[in-house]
Each structure stands twice: as C-alpha cells, then as structure tokens.
C-alpha cells in the first residue's frame, strides 16, 4: 500500500494530472461548466475523460482557462480570447526554442 500512496501523491504534484472534475474546475475558476465546454470546444484545452465519460482537468489546463477568463472579463469575446492565449503559448514556445538554440550556438563558439 505505501507504493500506491506514493503514486497518488506523485500524481497530485504533477501539473498535468487530471485531478479536477468539471464542477471543481469551474468552482476553482469562478466560472461555469458551460464556459469550460466553450474553451474545450475552441480546442484550447482537451480534458481527459474518466471511464464514465466525465471531463477531468489538470492544473496546467486550469491556468490556461484562467487566462482566457481574464481576457473575457476584460471584454474580449471568448473565441478571440482562446486565440490570443493560443498565440501567447506559441510565442512562448518560439522564444524558448530561440533561447535554447542561442545557448547551443554560444556553447559551440566557446568550444573552438
């Protein structure tokens, strides 16, 4: 049983572990299940489905939906907010890749 407890504790520390039901996720974000479905429908997050077919969200997904909610609260239509968040994520990925490539080039430059 200690191994099972360790596995469960490890899952709860994992930002991508789908620990939140739709109801808990909506309550944590101060929104509605319909809002979560709309963000999912826009393809921004894809919650895991339980064996019973219920949506389950991870903390990382809740952060994404929370960012969408901030934009919607500022008056941005939900579809536009989802697109903005998607583009922000793409930009972050590109900047991270750029930093990594520069680091590798710098390392090569100091080796010669």
Short mmCIF file of N, CA and C in Angstrom, two decimals:
data_model
loop_
_atom_site.label_atom_id
_atom_site.label_comp_id
_atom_site.label_asym_id
_atom_site.label_seq_id
_atom_site.Cartn_x
_atom_site.Cartn_y
_atom_site.Cartn_z
N UNK A 1 0.80 -1.21 0.00
CA UNK A 1 0.00 0.00 0.00
C UNK A 1 0.85 1.28 0.00
N UNK A 2 2.04 1.31 0.62
CA UNK A 2 2.85 2.53 0.58
C UNK A 2 3.20 2.96 -0.85
N UNK A 3 3.42 2.02 -1.75
CA UNK A 3 3.73 2.36 -3.14
C UNK A 3 2.53 3.04 -3.80
N UNK A 4 1.34 2.59 -3.49
CA UNK A 4 0.12 3.20 -4.04
C UNK A 4 -0.03 4.63 -3.53
N UNK A 5 0.22 4.85 -2.24
CA UNK A 5 0.14 6.21 -1.69
C UNK A 5 1.17 7.12 -2.34
N UNK A 6 2.37 6.62 -2.57
CA UNK A 6 3.42 7.41 -3.21
C UNK A 6 3.03 7.77 -4.64
N UNK A 7 2.42 6.83 -5.36
CA UNK A 7 1.99 7.08 -6.73
C UNK A 7 0.92 8.16 -6.75
N UNK A 8 -0.06 8.06 -5.87
CA UNK A 8 -1.13 9.05 -5.80
C UNK A 8 -0.57 10.42 -5.44
N UNK A 9 0.32 10.48 -4.45
CA UNK A 9 0.93 11.75 -4.06
C UNK A 9 1.73 12.34 -5.21
N UNK A 10 2.44 11.50 -5.96
CA UNK A 10 3.19 11.96 -7.12
C UNK A 10 2.28 12.53 -8.18
N UNK A 11 1.14 11.90 -8.39
CA UNK A 11 0.17 12.40 -9.37
C UNK A 11 -0.34 13.77 -8.98
N UNK A 12 -0.59 13.98 -7.70
CA UNK A 12 -1.13 15.26 -7.26
C UNK A 12 -0.11 16.39 -7.40
N UNK A 13 1.17 16.04 -7.41
CA UNK A 13 2.22 17.04 -7.62
C UNK A 13 2.41 17.34 -9.10
N UNK A 14 1.86 16.51 -9.96
CA UNK A 14 2.02 16.64 -11.42
C UNK A 14 1.02 17.66 -11.95
N UNK A 15 1.52 18.75 -12.55
CA UNK A 15 0.66 19.80 -13.10
C UNK A 15 -0.26 19.29 -14.21
N UNK A 16 0.10 18.19 -14.85
CA UNK A 16 -0.69 17.67 -15.95
C UNK A 16 -1.62 16.53 -15.55
N UNK A 17 -1.64 16.19 -14.27
CA UNK A 17 -2.53 15.14 -13.80
C UNK A 17 -3.96 15.66 -13.73
N UNK A 18 -4.91 15.00 -14.37
CA UNK A 18 -6.30 15.48 -14.42
C UNK A 18 -7.05 15.24 -13.11
N UNK A 19 -6.81 16.07 -12.13
CA UNK A 19 -7.35 15.86 -10.79
C UNK A 19 -8.69 16.55 -10.54
N UNK A 20 -9.10 17.45 -11.43
CA UNK A 20 -10.28 18.27 -11.18
C UNK A 20 -11.46 17.85 -12.05
N UNK A 21 -12.58 17.58 -11.41
CA UNK A 21 -13.82 17.35 -12.16
C UNK A 21 -14.25 18.68 -12.76
N UNK A 22 -15.18 18.62 -13.68
CA UNK A 22 -15.67 19.86 -14.29
C UNK A 22 -16.25 20.80 -13.23
N UNK A 23 -17.01 20.27 -12.30
CA UNK A 23 -17.60 21.10 -11.26
C UNK A 23 -16.55 21.77 -10.38
N UNK A 24 -15.55 20.99 -9.97
CA UNK A 24 -14.48 21.55 -9.14
C UNK A 24 -13.66 22.56 -9.93
N UNK A 25 -13.40 22.29 -11.19
CA UNK A 25 -12.64 23.21 -12.03
C UNK A 25 -13.40 24.52 -12.19
N UNK A 26 -14.68 24.43 -12.48
CA UNK A 26 -15.50 25.64 -12.65
C UNK A 26 -15.53 26.44 -11.35
N UNK A 27 -15.70 25.77 -10.23
CA UNK A 27 -15.73 26.46 -8.94
C UNK A 27 -14.39 27.12 -8.64
N UNK A 28 -13.30 26.44 -8.92
CA UNK A 28 -11.97 26.99 -8.66
C UNK A 28 -11.71 28.24 -9.49
N UNK A 29 -12.25 28.27 -10.70
CA UNK A 29 -12.04 29.41 -11.60
C UNK A 29 -13.12 30.48 -11.47
N UNK A 30 -14.17 30.18 -10.71
CA UNK A 30 -15.27 31.12 -10.58
C UNK A 30 -16.04 31.30 -11.87
N UNK A 31 -16.19 30.21 -12.59
CA UNK A 31 -16.88 30.24 -13.87
C UNK A 31 -17.92 29.13 -13.91
N UNK A 32 -18.43 28.83 -15.08
CA UNK A 32 -19.46 27.80 -15.22
C UNK A 32 -18.93 26.62 -16.04
N UNK A 33 -19.56 25.46 -15.90
CA UNK A 33 -19.19 24.35 -16.77
C UNK A 33 -19.35 24.69 -18.25
N UNK A 34 -20.34 25.51 -18.59
CA UNK A 34 -20.52 25.91 -19.99
C UNK A 34 -19.31 26.67 -20.51
N UNK A 35 -18.71 27.49 -19.66
CA UNK A 35 -17.51 28.23 -20.06
C UNK A 35 -16.37 27.24 -20.34
N UNK A 36 -16.21 26.25 -19.47
CA UNK A 36 -15.17 25.23 -19.68
C UNK A 36 -15.42 24.47 -20.98
N UNK A 37 -16.68 24.14 -21.25
CA UNK A 37 -17.00 23.44 -22.50
C UNK A 37 -16.69 24.31 -23.71
N UNK A 38 -16.95 25.62 -23.60
CA UNK A 38 -16.68 26.53 -24.71
C UNK A 38 -15.18 26.61 -25.00
N UNK A 39 -14.37 26.69 -23.95
CA UNK A 39 -12.92 26.73 -24.14
C UNK A 39 -12.44 25.41 -24.73
N UNK A 40 -13.01 24.30 -24.28
CA UNK A 40 -12.69 23.00 -24.86
C UNK A 40 -13.12 22.91 -26.31
N UNK A 41 -14.29 23.46 -26.61
CA UNK A 41 -14.80 23.46 -27.98
C UNK A 41 -13.93 24.26 -28.93
N UNK A 42 -13.26 25.28 -28.38
CA UNK A 42 -12.34 26.09 -29.19
C UNK A 42 -11.02 25.36 -29.41
N UNK A 43 -10.84 24.22 -28.74
CA UNK A 43 -9.64 23.42 -28.93
C UNK A 43 -8.44 23.87 -28.11
N UNK A 44 -8.66 24.78 -27.17
CA UNK A 44 -7.55 25.30 -26.38
C UNK A 44 -7.10 24.30 -25.32
N UNK A 45 -8.03 23.62 -24.70
CA UNK A 45 -7.72 22.54 -23.76
C UNK A 45 -8.56 21.33 -24.12
N UNK A 46 -7.99 20.18 -23.91
CA UNK A 46 -8.73 18.93 -24.14
C UNK A 46 -8.68 18.13 -22.85
N UNK A 47 -9.74 18.22 -22.06
CA UNK A 47 -9.72 17.50 -20.78
C UNK A 47 -9.75 15.99 -21.02
N UNK A 48 -9.14 15.30 -20.09
CA UNK A 48 -9.19 13.84 -20.12
C UNK A 48 -10.61 13.43 -19.77
N UNK A 49 -11.03 12.31 -20.30
CA UNK A 49 -12.36 11.78 -19.95
C UNK A 49 -12.17 10.60 -18.99
N UNK A 50 -12.96 10.60 -17.93
CA UNK A 50 -12.94 9.48 -16.99
C UNK A 50 -13.58 8.27 -17.67
N UNK A 51 -13.52 7.13 -17.01
CA UNK A 51 -14.15 5.93 -17.56
C UNK A 51 -15.64 6.15 -17.77
N UNK A 52 -16.25 7.00 -16.96
CA UNK A 52 -17.67 7.29 -17.09
C UNK A 52 -17.96 8.40 -18.10
N UNK A 53 -16.91 8.94 -18.73
CA UNK A 53 -17.10 9.96 -19.75
C UNK A 53 -17.08 11.39 -19.23
N UNK A 54 -16.79 11.56 -17.94
CA UNK A 54 -16.77 12.90 -17.36
C UNK A 54 -15.43 13.59 -17.63
N UNK A 55 -15.50 14.91 -17.87
CA UNK A 55 -14.29 15.68 -18.13
C UNK A 55 -13.49 15.85 -16.84
N UNK A 56 -12.15 15.73 -16.97
CA UNK A 56 -11.24 15.92 -15.84
C UNK A 56 -10.14 16.88 -16.31
N UNK A 57 -9.84 17.88 -15.49
CA UNK A 57 -8.89 18.94 -15.85
C UNK A 57 -7.66 18.90 -14.96
N UNK A 58 -6.54 19.30 -15.53
CA UNK A 58 -5.29 19.40 -14.77
C UNK A 58 -5.07 20.85 -14.34
N UNK A 59 -4.12 21.04 -13.44
CA UNK A 59 -3.79 22.41 -13.00
C UNK A 59 -3.28 23.25 -14.16
N UNK A 60 -2.49 22.65 -15.04
CA UNK A 60 -1.98 23.43 -16.17
C UNK A 60 -3.13 23.86 -17.09
N UNK A 61 -4.12 23.00 -17.26
CA UNK A 61 -5.30 23.38 -18.06
C UNK A 61 -6.10 24.47 -17.36
N UNK A 62 -6.19 24.40 -16.04
CA UNK A 62 -6.92 25.43 -15.30
C UNK A 62 -6.24 26.79 -15.44
N UNK A 63 -4.91 26.80 -15.48
CA UNK A 63 -4.20 28.07 -15.68
C UNK A 63 -4.53 28.66 -17.05
N UNK A 64 -4.59 27.81 -18.06
CA UNK A 64 -4.93 28.27 -19.42
C UNK A 64 -6.34 28.84 -19.44
N UNK A 65 -7.29 28.10 -18.88
CA UNK A 65 -8.67 28.56 -18.85
C UNK A 65 -8.78 29.84 -18.02
N UNK A 66 -8.00 29.94 -16.94
CA UNK A 66 -8.00 31.14 -16.13
C UNK A 66 -7.54 32.36 -16.91
N UNK A 67 -6.54 32.17 -17.78
CA UNK A 67 -6.08 33.28 -18.62
C UNK A 67 -7.18 33.69 -19.60
N UNK A 68 -7.87 32.72 -20.17
CA UNK A 68 -9.00 33.03 -21.07
C UNK A 68 -10.05 33.83 -20.30
N UNK A 69 -10.34 33.39 -19.09
CA UNK A 69 -11.35 34.09 -18.28
C UNK A 69 -10.95 35.53 -18.02
N UNK A 70 -9.67 35.78 -17.75
CA UNK A 70 -9.20 37.16 -17.54
C UNK A 70 -9.52 38.02 -18.76
N UNK A 71 -9.23 37.50 -19.93
CA UNK A 71 -9.48 38.25 -21.16
C UNK A 71 -10.97 38.47 -21.39
N UNK A 72 -11.77 37.44 -21.13
CA UNK A 72 -13.22 37.57 -21.30
C UNK A 72 -13.77 38.59 -20.31
N UNK A 73 -13.26 38.57 -19.08
CA UNK A 73 -13.69 39.54 -18.08
C UNK A 73 -13.36 40.97 -18.49
N UNK A 74 -12.34 41.12 -19.35
CA UNK A 74 -11.95 42.45 -19.84
C UNK A 74 -12.72 42.85 -21.08
N UNK A 75 -13.64 41.98 -21.52
CA UNK A 75 -14.50 42.31 -22.64
C UNK A 75 -14.14 41.64 -23.96
N UNK A 76 -13.15 40.77 -23.96
CA UNK A 76 -12.76 40.06 -25.18
C UNK A 76 -13.72 38.90 -25.42
N UNK A 77 -14.23 38.74 -26.64
CA UNK A 77 -15.09 37.58 -26.93
C UNK A 77 -14.32 36.28 -26.68
N UNK A 78 -15.03 35.25 -26.25
CA UNK A 78 -14.36 34.00 -25.85
C UNK A 78 -13.53 33.40 -26.99
N UNK A 79 -14.03 33.45 -28.22
CA UNK A 79 -13.28 32.87 -29.34
C UNK A 79 -11.97 33.62 -29.53
N UNK A 80 -12.02 34.96 -29.43
CA UNK A 80 -10.81 35.76 -29.58
C UNK A 80 -9.86 35.53 -28.41
N UNK A 81 -10.41 35.39 -27.21
CA UNK A 81 -9.58 35.14 -26.03
C UNK A 81 -8.84 33.81 -26.17
N UNK A 82 -9.52 32.79 -26.67
CA UNK A 82 -8.87 31.49 -26.88
C UNK A 82 -7.75 31.61 -27.91
N UNK A 83 -8.00 32.36 -28.96
CA UNK A 83 -6.97 32.54 -29.99
C UNK A 83 -5.78 33.31 -29.43
N UNK A 84 -6.03 34.33 -28.65
CA UNK A 84 -4.94 35.12 -28.04
C UNK A 84 -4.08 34.23 -27.15
N UNK A 85 -4.72 33.44 -26.31
CA UNK A 85 -3.98 32.56 -25.40
C UNK A 85 -3.18 31.53 -26.20
N UNK A 86 -3.77 31.00 -27.26
CA UNK A 86 -3.06 30.05 -28.13
C UNK A 86 -1.82 30.71 -28.74
N UNK A 87 -1.97 31.93 -29.22
CA UNK A 87 -0.84 32.65 -29.81
C UNK A 87 0.22 32.99 -28.76
N UNK A 88 -0.22 33.33 -27.56
CA UNK A 88 0.74 33.59 -26.47
C UNK A 88 1.57 32.35 -26.19
N UNK A 89 0.91 31.19 -26.16
CA UNK A 89 1.63 29.93 -25.93
C UNK A 89 2.61 29.63 -27.05
N UNK A 90 2.21 29.88 -28.30
CA UNK A 90 3.10 29.66 -29.43
C UNK A 90 4.31 30.58 -29.36
N UNK A 91 4.09 31.83 -28.97
CA UNK A 91 5.18 32.78 -28.83
C UNK A 91 6.14 32.33 -27.73
N UNK A 92 5.60 31.91 -26.60
CA UNK A 92 6.44 31.41 -25.51
C UNK A 92 7.30 30.23 -25.97
N UNK A 93 6.69 29.31 -26.73
CA UNK A 93 7.43 28.15 -27.24
C UNK A 93 8.54 28.59 -28.20
N UNK A 94 8.24 29.54 -29.08
CA UNK A 94 9.24 30.03 -30.03
C UNK A 94 10.38 30.73 -29.31
N UNK A 95 10.07 31.54 -28.32
CA UNK A 95 11.12 32.23 -27.57
C UNK A 95 11.98 31.25 -26.80
N UNK A 96 11.37 30.22 -26.22
CA UNK A 96 12.12 29.19 -25.51
C UNK A 96 13.06 28.45 -26.46
N UNK A 97 12.57 28.10 -27.65
CA UNK A 97 13.38 27.43 -28.65
C UNK A 97 14.53 28.33 -29.10
N UNK A 98 14.23 29.60 -29.30
CA UNK A 98 15.25 30.56 -29.71
C UNK A 98 16.36 30.65 -28.65
N UNK A 99 15.98 30.74 -27.37
CA UNK A 99 16.98 30.79 -26.29
C UNK A 99 17.84 29.53 -26.29
N UNK A 100 17.19 28.38 -26.47
CA UNK A 100 17.93 27.11 -26.48
C UNK A 100 18.92 27.06 -27.64
N UNK A 101 18.48 27.50 -28.81
CA UNK A 101 19.37 27.49 -29.97
C UNK A 101 20.54 28.46 -29.77
N UNK A 102 20.28 29.63 -29.21
CA UNK A 102 21.35 30.59 -28.93
C UNK A 102 22.34 30.02 -27.92
N UNK A 103 21.82 29.34 -26.90
CA UNK A 103 22.68 28.73 -25.89
C UNK A 103 23.60 27.70 -26.53
N UNK A 104 23.04 26.88 -27.40
CA UNK A 104 23.84 25.85 -28.08
C UNK A 104 24.90 26.48 -28.98
N UNK A 105 24.51 27.54 -29.69
CA UNK A 105 25.48 28.23 -30.53
C UNK A 105 26.59 28.86 -29.69
N UNK A 106 26.22 29.43 -28.57
CA UNK A 106 27.22 30.02 -27.67
C UNK A 106 28.17 28.96 -27.14
N UNK A 107 27.63 27.77 -26.81
CA UNK A 107 28.47 26.69 -26.30
C UNK A 107 29.44 26.22 -27.38
N UNK A 108 29.00 26.15 -28.62
CA UNK A 108 29.88 25.76 -29.73
C UNK A 108 30.97 26.79 -29.95
N UNK A 109 30.59 28.05 -29.83
CA UNK A 109 31.54 29.13 -30.06
C UNK A 109 32.66 29.13 -29.03
N UNK A 110 32.35 28.72 -27.80
CA UNK A 110 33.38 28.70 -26.75
C UNK A 110 34.22 27.43 -26.80
N UNK A 111 33.75 26.39 -27.50
CA UNK A 111 34.49 25.14 -27.61
C UNK A 111 35.61 25.22 -28.63
N UNK A 112 35.52 26.12 -29.59
CA UNK A 112 36.53 26.17 -30.67
C UNK A 112 37.65 27.10 -30.35
#
